[in-house]
């Protein structure tokens, strides 16, 4: 078998077009331009690239973006004060704090200061709790993008066995909860899982979110499985590699996502949709899709 590639570039463009149309609706019918505020502390090169990408995506969708580039010495109190201003600002609909933060700032304290209605990353405990309980919420963008890719492949998660490798709060756990919402039977694997290969081989849908290049090889994949590669690993060759060994796995899987050109682009696109949704929620405007109720969108 030679797996079909789920093209993140094409899908991300579709999602961004959906966001751009929603922006037009909000502007024309409600006089609102969705606005995303991004806080970047310090000069981590990868974070700077990610934030520039978000600015570009906002511009492409007609979303206003405000990026606050703060020096690495910014104190936690200063950052919290800035967040309080943005929380109170009615013209700002989404707030995102770019992670990682410098060591002297506690990420949880900062994330907790984002009001749930502006939590377009879906990282606050309130959003996580709502996702856990199956309530409308902002879903973290990476898992939301993964589900979108599975749906785009024409695969319905309902009744399937989904295996998620990785249990982080921003990818693995919310991906598992989202699959559960879609009525999959879900297994979560992690660094202490014995015989990872045997568990992976039982997966109809396999999501790899670990951060270890090439961890998932073809012999770990059930023939015909859908394989979603979240991993982003910079190789010694300077190139980006996923957690999935593309060559051996694509010989076994039915669908596979590439790295680069896969989940990463979807993550960015889903942020646009979450931001539009945050603005729409203030108007009661029905955009015809719902990220906050992510079973179908
Ligand atoms: P993390 O380090 O927070 O979590 C990694 C998880 O992998 C942990 O739960 C750990 O238990 C598990 N793990 C580690 N070694 C393992 C092993 N040998 N077998 C099974 N499980 C193992 O990482 P994260 O933030 O969830 O990110 C995971 C990867 O996804 C990274 O490569 C990251 O760069 C990438 N990522 C990509 C996107 C995107 O948009 N594509 C977004 C977020 C993260």
Coordinates of C-alpha atoms and ligand atoms in Angstrom, one line a residue:
X1 CA 0.0 0.0 0.0
X2 CA 1.2 3.5 -0.7
X3 CA -0.5 6.0 1.6
X4 CA -2.3 9.1 0.3
X5 CA -0.8 12.3 1.7
X6 CA -3.2 14.6 3.6
X7 CA -1.9 17.9 2.4
X8 CA -1.7 20.5 5.2
X9 CA -1.0 23.3 2.8
X10 CA -4.3 22.8 0.8
X11 CA -6.4 22.2 3.9
X12 CA -4.9 25.1 5.8
X13 CA -5.7 27.4 2.9
X14 CA -9.3 26.2 3.0
X15 CA -9.6 26.9 6.7
X16 CA -8.0 30.3 6.4
X17 CA -10.5 31.1 3.6
X18 CA -13.3 30.1 5.9
X19 CA -11.9 32.4 8.5
X20 CA -11.5 35.3 6.0
X21 CA -15.1 34.9 4.9
X22 CA -16.2 35.0 8.5
X23 CA -14.2 38.2 9.0
X24 CA -16.0 39.8 6.2
X25 CA -19.4 38.8 7.7
X26 CA -18.4 40.2 11.1
X27 CA -17.2 43.4 9.5
X28 CA -20.2 43.9 7.3
X29 CA -23.0 42.8 9.7
X30 CA -21.5 43.8 13.0
X31 CA -18.8 46.4 12.3
X32 CA -16.3 44.2 14.1
X33 CA -12.8 43.3 13.0
X34 CA -11.5 40.3 14.9
X35 CA -8.2 41.1 16.7
X36 CA -5.6 38.8 18.0
X37 CA -3.0 40.0 20.6
X38 CA 0.2 38.0 20.8
X39 CA 2.7 38.4 23.6
X40 CA 6.3 37.3 22.9
X41 CA 8.8 37.6 25.8
X42 CA 12.5 37.3 24.9
X43 CA 14.3 36.5 21.7
X44 CA 13.9 32.8 21.2
X45 CA 14.5 32.4 17.4
X46 CA 11.9 29.7 16.9
X47 CA 9.3 31.7 18.8
X48 CA 10.0 34.8 16.7
X49 CA 9.4 32.7 13.5
X50 CA 6.2 31.3 14.9
X51 CA 4.9 34.8 15.8
X52 CA 5.8 36.2 12.4
X53 CA 3.8 33.4 10.9
X54 CA 0.8 34.3 13.0
X55 CA 1.1 37.9 11.9
X56 CA 1.1 36.8 8.3
X57 CA -1.8 34.5 8.8
X58 CA -3.8 37.3 10.5
X59 CA -3.1 39.6 7.6
X60 CA -4.1 37.0 5.1
X61 CA -7.5 36.5 6.8
X62 CA -8.2 40.2 7.5
X63 CA -7.7 39.7 11.2
X64 CA -6.1 42.6 13.1
X65 CA -3.0 41.5 15.0
X66 CA -1.2 43.2 17.8
X67 CA 2.2 41.8 18.7
X68 CA 3.9 42.8 21.9
X69 CA 7.6 41.9 21.7
X70 CA 8.8 42.2 25.3
X71 CA 12.4 42.0 26.5
X72 CA 13.6 38.8 28.1
X73 CA 14.0 40.6 31.4
X74 CA 10.2 41.4 31.6
X75 CA 9.0 40.4 35.0
X76 CA 6.1 38.1 35.6
X77 CA 4.2 41.1 37.3
X78 CA 4.8 43.2 34.2
X79 CA 3.6 40.5 31.9
X80 CA 0.5 40.0 34.1
X81 CA -0.2 43.7 34.0
X82 CA -0.1 43.7 30.2
X83 CA -2.4 40.7 30.1
X84 CA -4.9 42.5 32.4
X85 CA -5.0 45.4 30.0
X86 CA -5.6 43.1 27.1
X87 CA -8.2 41.2 29.0
X88 CA -10.1 44.4 29.7
X89 CA -9.7 45.7 26.1
X90 CA -13.0 45.2 24.2
X91 CA -11.3 45.5 20.8
X92 CA -9.1 42.5 21.5
X93 CA -10.9 39.2 20.9
X94 CA -8.1 36.6 21.3
X95 CA -5.0 36.6 23.5
X96 CA -2.0 34.3 23.0
X97 CA 1.2 34.1 25.0
X98 CA 3.9 32.5 22.9
X99 CA 5.6 29.7 24.8
X100 CA 8.2 28.9 26.0
X101 CA 8.5 31.8 28.5
X102 CA 11.8 32.8 30.1
X103 CA 12.6 30.6 33.2
X104 CA 11.8 33.3 35.7
X105 CA 8.1 33.5 34.6
X106 CA 5.7 30.7 35.6
X107 CA 3.8 29.7 32.5
X108 CA 0.7 28.5 34.5
X109 CA 0.3 31.9 36.2
X110 CA 0.4 33.6 32.9
X111 CA -1.9 31.2 31.1
X112 CA -4.4 31.4 33.9
X113 CA -4.6 35.2 33.5
X114 CA -6.1 34.8 30.0
X115 CA -9.9 35.2 30.2
X116 CA -11.5 32.0 28.9
X117 CA -13.5 33.9 26.3
X118 CA -10.2 35.2 24.8
X119 CA -8.3 31.9 25.2
X120 CA -7.9 31.2 21.5
X121 CA -5.1 28.7 22.2
X122 CA -7.4 26.7 24.4
X123 CA -4.6 26.4 27.0
X124 CA -6.4 27.7 30.2
X125 CA -7.6 25.3 32.8
X126 CA -11.2 26.5 32.1
X127 CA -10.9 25.6 28.4
X128 CA -9.2 22.2 29.3
X129 CA -12.0 21.5 31.7
X130 CA -14.7 22.3 29.2
X131 CA -13.0 20.0 26.6
X132 CA -12.8 17.3 29.2
X133 CA -16.5 17.7 30.1
X134 CA -17.6 17.8 26.4
X135 CA -18.8 21.4 26.7
X136 CA -18.3 24.1 24.0
X137 CA -14.8 25.5 24.3
X138 CA -11.8 26.7 22.4
X139 CA -9.9 23.6 21.4
X140 CA -6.1 23.8 21.3
X141 CA -5.1 24.5 17.7
X142 CA -2.9 21.5 17.0
X143 CA -5.4 18.8 18.0
X144 CA -8.1 20.7 16.3
X145 CA -6.0 20.7 13.1
X146 CA -5.3 16.9 13.5
X147 CA -9.1 16.2 13.6
X148 CA -9.7 18.4 10.7
X149 CA -7.1 16.4 8.7
X150 CA -8.7 13.1 9.7
X151 CA -12.1 14.4 8.5
X152 CA -10.6 15.7 5.3
X153 CA -9.3 12.2 4.5
X154 CA -13.0 11.1 4.7
X155 CA -12.3 9.1 7.8
X156 CA -14.9 9.1 10.5
X157 CA -13.3 8.6 13.9
X158 CA -16.5 7.1 15.4
X159 CA -16.0 3.5 16.4
X160 CA -12.3 3.5 15.4
X161 CA -9.5 2.7 17.7
X162 CA -7.4 5.8 18.0
X163 CA -3.9 5.7 19.6
X164 CA -2.3 9.0 20.7
X165 CA 1.4 8.8 21.4
X166 CA 2.2 11.7 23.8
X167 CA 0.3 13.1 26.7
X168 CA 1.2 16.8 26.8
X169 CA -1.4 19.3 27.9
X170 CA -1.2 21.1 24.6
X171 CA -1.3 18.2 22.1
X172 CA -1.6 14.6 23.4
X173 CA -4.3 15.0 26.1
X174 CA -6.6 17.4 24.1
X175 CA -6.2 15.2 21.0
X176 CA -7.3 12.2 23.0
X177 CA -10.3 14.1 24.4
X178 CA -11.3 15.4 21.0
X179 CA -11.1 11.9 19.5
X180 CA -13.3 10.7 22.4
X181 CA -15.8 13.5 21.5
X182 CA -15.8 12.1 18.0
X183 CA -16.7 8.7 19.5
X184 CA -13.4 7.0 18.9
X185 CA -12.1 4.4 21.4
X186 CA -8.9 6.1 22.6
X187 CA -5.6 4.8 24.0
X188 CA -3.0 7.3 25.2
X189 CA 0.7 6.1 25.1
X190 CA 3.6 7.9 26.7
X191 CA 7.2 7.5 27.7
X192 CA 6.4 4.7 30.2
X193 CA 4.2 2.7 27.9
X194 CA 5.7 -0.8 27.6
X195 CA 5.7 -2.2 24.0
X196 CA 4.6 0.9 22.3
X197 CA 4.9 -0.9 18.9
X198 CA 2.3 -3.5 19.9
X199 CA -0.2 -0.8 21.0
X200 CA 0.4 1.3 17.9
X201 CA -0.3 -1.7 15.7
X202 CA -3.9 -1.8 17.0
X203 CA -4.6 1.8 15.9
X204 CA -7.0 2.6 13.1
X205 CA -6.0 6.2 13.7
X206 CA -2.5 6.9 15.0
X207 CA -1.4 10.4 16.2
X208 CA 2.3 10.8 17.1
X209 CA 3.1 13.8 19.3
X210 CA 6.3 13.0 21.0
X211 CA 9.3 15.0 19.7
X212 CA 11.5 12.1 18.6
X213 CA 12.3 11.9 14.9
X214 CA 11.3 8.7 13.2
X215 CA 10.0 7.0 16.4
X216 CA 7.1 5.5 14.6
X217 CA 8.2 3.0 11.9
X218 CA 6.3 1.0 9.4
X219 CA 6.4 -2.2 11.5
X220 CA 4.4 -0.3 14.2
X221 CA 1.5 0.6 12.0
X222 CA -1.6 -1.4 11.1
X223 CA -2.1 -1.8 7.4
X224 CA -4.6 0.9 6.2
X225 CA -4.2 3.1 9.4
X226 CA -4.5 6.9 9.2
X227 CA -1.3 8.4 10.6
X228 CA -1.1 12.0 11.8
X229 CA 2.4 13.2 12.5
X230 CA 2.5 16.2 14.9
X231 CA 6.3 16.0 15.7
X232 CA 8.6 18.7 14.6
X233 CA 12.2 17.8 15.0
X234 CA 15.2 19.7 13.6
X235 CA 17.7 17.1 12.3
X236 CA 21.4 17.3 12.1
X237 CA 20.8 18.0 8.4
X238 CA 19.1 21.3 9.4
X239 CA 15.8 20.0 8.0
X240 CA 12.5 19.3 9.8
X241 CA 11.5 15.8 10.6
X242 CA 8.4 14.3 12.1
X243 CA 8.0 11.6 14.7
X244 CA 6.9 9.3 11.9
X245 CA 9.4 7.6 9.6
X246 CA 7.6 8.7 6.4
X247 CA 9.1 6.2 4.0
X248 CA 8.4 3.0 5.9
X249 CA 5.0 4.2 7.3
X250 CA 3.6 5.4 4.0
X251 CA 4.2 1.9 2.6
X252 CA 1.7 0.6 5.2
X253 CA -0.8 3.4 6.1
X254 CA -3.8 4.5 4.0
X255 CA -3.3 8.2 4.8
X256 CA -0.3 10.1 6.2
X257 CA 0.5 13.7 7.0
X258 CA 3.9 15.1 5.9
X259 CA 6.4 17.1 7.9
X260 CA 6.8 19.9 6.9
X261 CA 3.5 20.7 5.2
X262 CA 1.2 18.9 7.5
X263 CA -0.1 19.5 11.0
X264 CA 2.0 22.6 11.6
X265 CA 0.2 24.6 8.9
X266 CA -3.1 23.4 10.2
X267 CA -2.2 24.6 13.7
X268 CA -1.7 28.1 12.4
X269 CA -5.0 28.0 10.4
X270 CA -7.0 26.8 13.3
X271 CA -5.8 29.7 15.4
X272 CA -7.4 32.0 12.8
X273 CA -10.7 30.1 13.1
X274 CA -10.6 30.3 16.9
X275 CA -9.9 34.0 16.8
X276 CA -12.8 34.6 14.5
X277 CA -15.0 32.5 16.7
X278 CA -13.9 34.6 19.8
X279 CA -15.0 37.8 18.0
X280 CA -18.2 36.2 16.7
X281 CA -19.2 35.1 20.2
X282 CA -19.4 38.7 21.3
X283 CA -22.1 39.3 18.6
X284 CA -24.1 36.2 18.8
X285 CA -23.4 36.0 15.0
X286 CA -23.8 32.5 13.6
X287 CA -20.8 31.9 11.3
X288 CA -22.1 28.6 10.1
X289 CA -19.3 26.7 11.8
X290 CA -18.4 26.3 15.4
X291 CA -14.9 25.8 16.7
X292 CA -16.3 26.1 20.2
X293 CA -18.4 23.1 19.6
X294 CA -15.8 21.1 17.7
X295 CA -17.6 17.9 17.1
X296 CA -18.5 19.4 13.7
X297 CA -17.2 22.5 12.1
Ligands
LIG1 P1 6.1 17.2 25.2 O1 7.6 17.1 25.3 O2 5.3 18.1 26.1 O3 5.4 15.8 25.3 C1 6.0 14.7 24.7 C2 5.2 13.5 25.1 O4 5.8 12.3 24.5 C3 5.2 13.2 26.6 O5 3.9 13.0 27.0 C4 6.0 11.9 26.7 O6 5.5 11.0 27.7 C5 5.9 11.3 25.4 N1 7.1 10.5 25.0 C6 8.4 10.8 25.2 N2 9.2 9.8 24.7 C7 8.4 8.8 24.4 C8 8.6 7.5 23.8 N3 9.8 7.0 23.6 N4 7.5 6.7 23.6 C9 6.3 7.2 23.8 N5 6.0 8.4 24.3 C10 7.0 9.2 24.5 O7 5.9 17.6 23.7 P2 4.6 18.3 22.9 O8 4.6 19.8 23.3 O9 3.4 17.5 23.1 O10 5.1 18.2 21.4 C11 5.4 17.0 20.8 C12 6.0 17.2 19.5 O11 5.0 17.8 18.7 C13 7.2 18.0 19.4 O12 8.0 17.6 18.4 C14 6.7 19.4 19.1 O13 7.7 20.2 18.5 C15 5.6 19.1 18.2 N6 4.5 20.0 18.1 C16 4.1 20.3 16.9 C17 3.0 21.2 16.7 C18 2.5 21.5 15.3 O14 1.9 22.4 15.1 N7 2.8 20.6 14.4 C19 2.5 21.8 17.8 C20 2.9 21.5 19.1 C21 4.0 20.6 19.2

